[in-house]
Amino acid sequence: MRSLLAAIRGTQSPHEWRACIDLLGAALAFSLMTVCVKHLGGRLPVAEIVLIRSLISIAITLTMLAQANVSPWGHQRGLLLVRGALGTIALLLFFQALASLPLAAATLIQYTYPTLTALTAWALLKEPIRKRIGLAIVLGLIGVILVVQPEWMGQDVAGLPAMAALIGLGGALMTALAYVSVRQLSVKEHPLVIVFYFPLVSVPATLPLLVNQLVLPSGMDWVWLVGVGLLTQMGQIWLTQGLAALPAARATSINYVQVVFATVWGVLFFAEPITGTVIVGALCVLGATLISLSARQSMARG
């Protein structure tokens, strides 16, 4: 295993290797964040969880910006607001899909975003999709399907609520566009400024959704809410740093490993069953990640 990692590392510049580590750390943080959300058990409205998470993120990010002596407002304010809006809409659409679809189906639809990211980055940023990254995207998507094992596999797709499925796909598309916007913003903006605009937009966007629905958290709820805020903050920072250093298609294909993390947490914390199919799917996801890590991108070569 060490020799394999050494070989992979040898294909990267130190800057690229650090970006890959950042992206893996982001996937780990986001997967642990979902554990915190799951422990809340639906006791709080989704918009309230997003709101509290955003408030924690604003406080932390402003502190970090002050320590770094960086203005929080950035230079490309229009695009920064667009990035915040895209991320907020992506969250709201994904959670709405979760309310209307089986968890497996909603998760699978959401994880079409790496493919959509690669396509939108190619269309908007002219980032090439090399054959090896294309293989990683396809292999990762196959792995996600095997790990998630959607209940509707083998059934007629028309059996899914059409509007709910479209909402879920819309969430995945918004996620892809948000990732592409981060890639574009990273050319000029500090990573913390990009992170700051996400909750800056999320707070006013979620407040109207909580009219007559606000629930006062109690006991362990606060522990899980703080966990959501801290882990999301860490994930956003690492994700932004990774996207700043790597092409969007390669970066998001690495994020497939979050599905493997989520499967492990399901077994450890919630006694969810694991099957041979899940193991094969996990190996596909890990294989896609290793391919992405070893595929040193060159814009000149395409």
XYZ file of C-alpha atoms in Angstrom:
302
model
C 0.000 0.000 0.000
C 2.819 2.396 0.823
C 4.476 1.696 -2.501
C 1.193 2.374 -4.292
C 0.752 5.696 -2.506
C 4.376 6.550 -3.227
C 3.856 5.819 -6.901
C 0.747 7.979 -6.978
C 2.501 10.770 -5.148
C 5.360 10.595 -7.605
C 3.001 11.554 -10.459
C 1.938 14.752 -8.666
C 3.568 18.056 -7.977
C 3.573 18.920 -4.244
C 0.840 21.465 -4.962
C -1.364 18.874 -6.679
C -0.750 16.285 -3.968
C -1.836 18.768 -1.276
C -4.978 19.540 -3.290
C -5.848 15.827 -3.468
C -5.394 15.515 0.299
C -7.631 18.577 0.784
C -10.358 16.991 -1.347
C -10.173 13.684 0.519
C -10.375 15.596 3.795
C -13.424 17.465 2.502
C -15.137 14.194 1.592
C -14.431 12.830 5.075
C -15.724 15.997 6.775
C -18.909 16.087 4.692
C -19.588 12.406 5.370
C -19.233 12.963 9.127
C -21.531 15.972 8.814
C -24.253 13.690 7.437
C -23.823 11.492 10.532
C -24.587 14.530 12.695
C -27.646 15.370 10.584
C -28.866 11.773 10.809
C -28.515 11.849 14.610
C -30.870 14.833 14.679
C -33.465 12.355 13.477
C -35.744 14.852 11.751
C -36.520 16.610 15.032
C -35.633 19.987 13.496
C -36.735 21.494 10.175
C -34.107 21.135 7.456
C -34.066 24.898 6.892
C -33.262 25.413 10.579
C -30.292 23.043 10.383
C -29.026 24.916 7.318
C -29.556 28.263 9.074
C -27.661 27.300 12.236
C -24.905 25.737 10.162
C -24.627 28.954 8.162
C -24.464 31.145 11.276
C -21.648 29.006 12.694
C -19.834 29.151 9.362
C -20.116 32.960 9.194
C -18.691 33.358 12.710
C -15.752 31.024 12.035
C -14.993 32.412 8.586
C -15.061 36.042 9.719
C -12.629 35.164 12.533
C -10.290 33.405 10.092
C -10.518 36.284 7.601
C -9.627 38.778 10.342
C -6.642 36.671 11.401
C -5.488 36.468 7.767
C -6.094 40.218 7.324
C -8.287 39.544 4.277
C -11.367 41.574 3.377
C -14.473 39.349 3.387
C -16.087 41.108 0.426
C -13.778 39.959 -2.367
C -13.376 41.384 -5.860
C -15.921 39.480 -7.989
C -18.923 40.152 -5.799
C -21.489 39.318 -8.435
C -20.029 35.878 -9.103
C -19.485 35.334 -5.365
C -23.192 35.950 -4.756
C -24.027 33.619 -7.635
C -21.838 30.919 -6.055
C -23.620 31.393 -2.717
C -27.020 31.257 -4.386
C -26.129 28.135 -6.382
C -24.927 26.344 -3.250
C -28.024 27.346 -1.307
C -30.408 26.270 -4.058
C -28.513 22.980 -4.406
C -29.002 22.243 -0.694
C -32.693 23.141 -0.720
C -33.407 21.072 -3.826
C -31.467 18.081 -2.486
C -33.309 18.143 0.829
C -36.651 18.513 -0.975
C -35.793 15.450 -3.063
C -34.962 13.575 0.134
C -38.449 14.362 1.425
C -40.125 12.945 -1.691
C -37.879 10.075 -2.814
C -36.338 7.004 -1.181
C -33.016 7.962 0.418
C -31.099 5.696 -1.965
C -32.725 7.197 -5.053
C -32.193 10.794 -3.895
C -28.555 10.059 -3.028
C -27.886 8.417 -6.378
C -29.400 11.339 -8.278
C -27.305 13.800 -6.240
C -24.130 11.896 -7.075
C -24.573 12.556 -10.769
C -22.961 15.938 -10.031
C -19.332 14.849 -10.762
C -20.369 13.961 -14.308
C -22.353 17.187 -14.617
C -19.396 19.138 -13.197
C -17.045 17.690 -15.787
C -19.472 18.563 -18.568
C -20.196 22.092 -17.339
C -16.491 22.785 -16.723
C -15.812 21.629 -20.285
C -18.625 23.832 -21.653
C -18.040 26.948 -19.524
C -14.344 26.881 -18.616
C -13.045 24.923 -21.619
C -11.423 22.398 -19.270
C -10.611 19.223 -21.229
C -11.827 15.824 -20.071
C -8.928 13.418 -20.536
C -9.664 9.739 -21.104
C -8.356 8.715 -17.689
C -10.606 11.225 -15.889
C -13.543 10.131 -18.036
C -12.854 6.545 -16.955
C -12.703 7.654 -13.297
C -16.058 9.430 -13.618
C -17.770 6.391 -15.171
C -16.183 3.922 -12.741
C -17.108 6.121 -9.789
C -20.711 6.441 -10.957
C -20.969 2.649 -11.305
C -19.543 2.289 -7.810
C -22.048 4.779 -6.414
C -24.923 2.820 -7.954
C -23.641 -0.434 -6.428
C -23.048 1.110 -2.993
C -26.324 3.009 -2.814
C -28.353 0.145 -4.336
C -31.417 2.226 -5.199
C -34.669 0.431 -4.536
C -35.858 1.215 -8.042
C -32.957 -0.539 -9.808
C -34.407 -2.903 -12.361
C -37.775 -1.181 -12.222
C -39.274 1.172 -14.742
C -37.822 4.620 -14.124
C -41.302 6.032 -14.672
C -42.172 4.469 -11.319
C -40.340 7.342 -9.597
C -42.271 10.563 -8.951
C -41.246 12.549 -12.018
C -41.261 15.970 -10.374
C -39.286 14.759 -7.327
C -36.704 13.119 -9.594
C -36.370 16.340 -11.608
C -35.944 18.335 -8.381
C -33.158 15.964 -7.303
C -31.469 16.260 -10.696
C -31.801 20.029 -10.446
C -29.992 19.894 -7.104
C -27.167 17.897 -8.667
C -26.930 20.399 -11.529
C -26.815 23.335 -9.076
C -24.055 21.539 -7.162
C -22.077 21.099 -10.376
C -22.517 24.760 -11.316
C -21.470 25.806 -7.800
C -18.285 23.737 -8.120
C -17.513 25.269 -11.513
C -18.075 28.772 -10.102
C -15.674 27.993 -7.248
C -13.099 26.894 -9.797
C -13.534 30.181 -11.675
C -13.511 32.334 -8.516
C -10.381 30.639 -7.201
C -8.298 32.397 -9.840
C -8.646 35.745 -8.029
C -10.447 35.190 -4.729
C -9.131 33.980 -1.383
C -10.624 30.556 -0.450
C -12.080 31.970 2.781
C -13.893 34.717 0.851
C -15.521 32.079 -1.381
C -16.528 30.060 1.693
C -17.919 33.199 3.380
C -20.410 33.994 0.619
C -22.132 30.593 0.859
C -23.611 31.129 4.354
C -23.965 34.857 3.656
C -26.591 33.940 1.058
C -27.973 30.915 2.940
C -28.996 32.878 6.041
C -31.453 35.304 4.386
C -32.624 32.538 2.027
C -33.616 30.139 4.841
C -35.175 32.634 7.272
C -38.473 32.972 5.347
C -38.775 29.173 5.273
C -38.837 29.064 9.078
C -41.873 31.289 9.616
C -44.113 29.376 12.061
C -41.768 26.354 11.858
C -38.894 27.266 14.183
C -38.168 24.566 16.791
C -35.984 25.245 19.845
C -33.139 22.669 19.917
C -32.541 20.901 23.215
C -29.950 18.627 24.838
C -27.778 16.708 22.390
C -29.362 18.540 19.471
C -26.924 21.386 20.070
C -23.959 18.989 19.976
C -24.999 17.616 16.593
C -25.798 21.109 15.280
C -22.348 22.391 16.275
C -20.880 19.282 14.632
C -22.779 20.082 11.429
C -21.452 23.644 11.475
C -17.830 22.787 12.235
C -17.573 19.824 9.861
C -19.253 21.732 7.037
C -16.853 24.623 7.585
C -13.838 22.311 7.412
C -15.224 20.567 4.348
C -15.935 23.845 2.540
C -12.437 25.194 3.188
C -10.714 21.991 2.039
C -13.022 21.666 -0.963
C -12.387 25.251 -2.042
C -8.621 24.818 -1.683
C -8.728 21.600 -3.699
C -10.835 23.128 -6.470
C -8.432 26.055 -6.652
C -5.554 23.730 -7.545
C -7.138 21.030 -9.716
C -9.449 21.029 -12.763
C -13.082 20.638 -11.719
C -13.621 17.276 -13.450
C -10.695 15.646 -11.652
C -11.498 17.251 -8.308
C -15.133 16.147 -8.236
C -14.292 12.588 -9.347
C -12.188 12.314 -6.172
C -15.283 13.275 -4.165
C -16.888 9.928 -5.033
C -14.965 8.512 -2.060
C -17.503 10.253 0.205
C -19.921 7.428 -0.650
C -17.459 4.906 0.784
C -17.075 6.973 3.962
C -20.848 7.203 4.314
C -21.192 3.427 3.925
C -18.609 2.826 6.679
C -20.366 5.245 9.058
C -23.692 3.550 8.332
C -22.250 0.200 9.425
C -20.420 1.568 12.483
C -23.010 4.013 13.855
C -26.382 2.851 12.559
C -25.910 -0.928 12.090
C -26.806 -0.665 8.414
C -26.132 -3.897 6.498
C -23.217 -4.276 4.120
C -23.249 -6.776 1.250
C -20.882 -8.116 -1.360
C -22.396 -5.700 -3.872
C -21.575 -2.797 -1.560
C -17.974 -4.026 -1.254
C -17.611 -4.260 -5.040
C -19.099 -0.781 -5.388
C -16.729 0.581 -2.756
C -13.776 -0.904 -4.638
C -14.989 0.794 -7.828
C -15.193 4.127 -6.020
C -11.739 3.683 -4.515
C -10.407 2.685 -7.936
C -11.900 5.834 -9.460
C -10.287 7.911 -6.725
C -6.855 6.308 -7.266
C -7.138 6.885 -11.015
C -7.934 10.533 -10.366
C -5.063 10.891 -7.924
C -2.600 9.391 -10.389
C -3.825 11.316 -13.425
C -1.723 14.445 -13.549
C -3.664 16.948 -15.608
C -2.125 19.241 -18.194
C -4.231 21.888 -19.878
C -1.693 22.094 -22.661
C -1.921 18.394 -23.444
C -5.714 18.238 -22.978
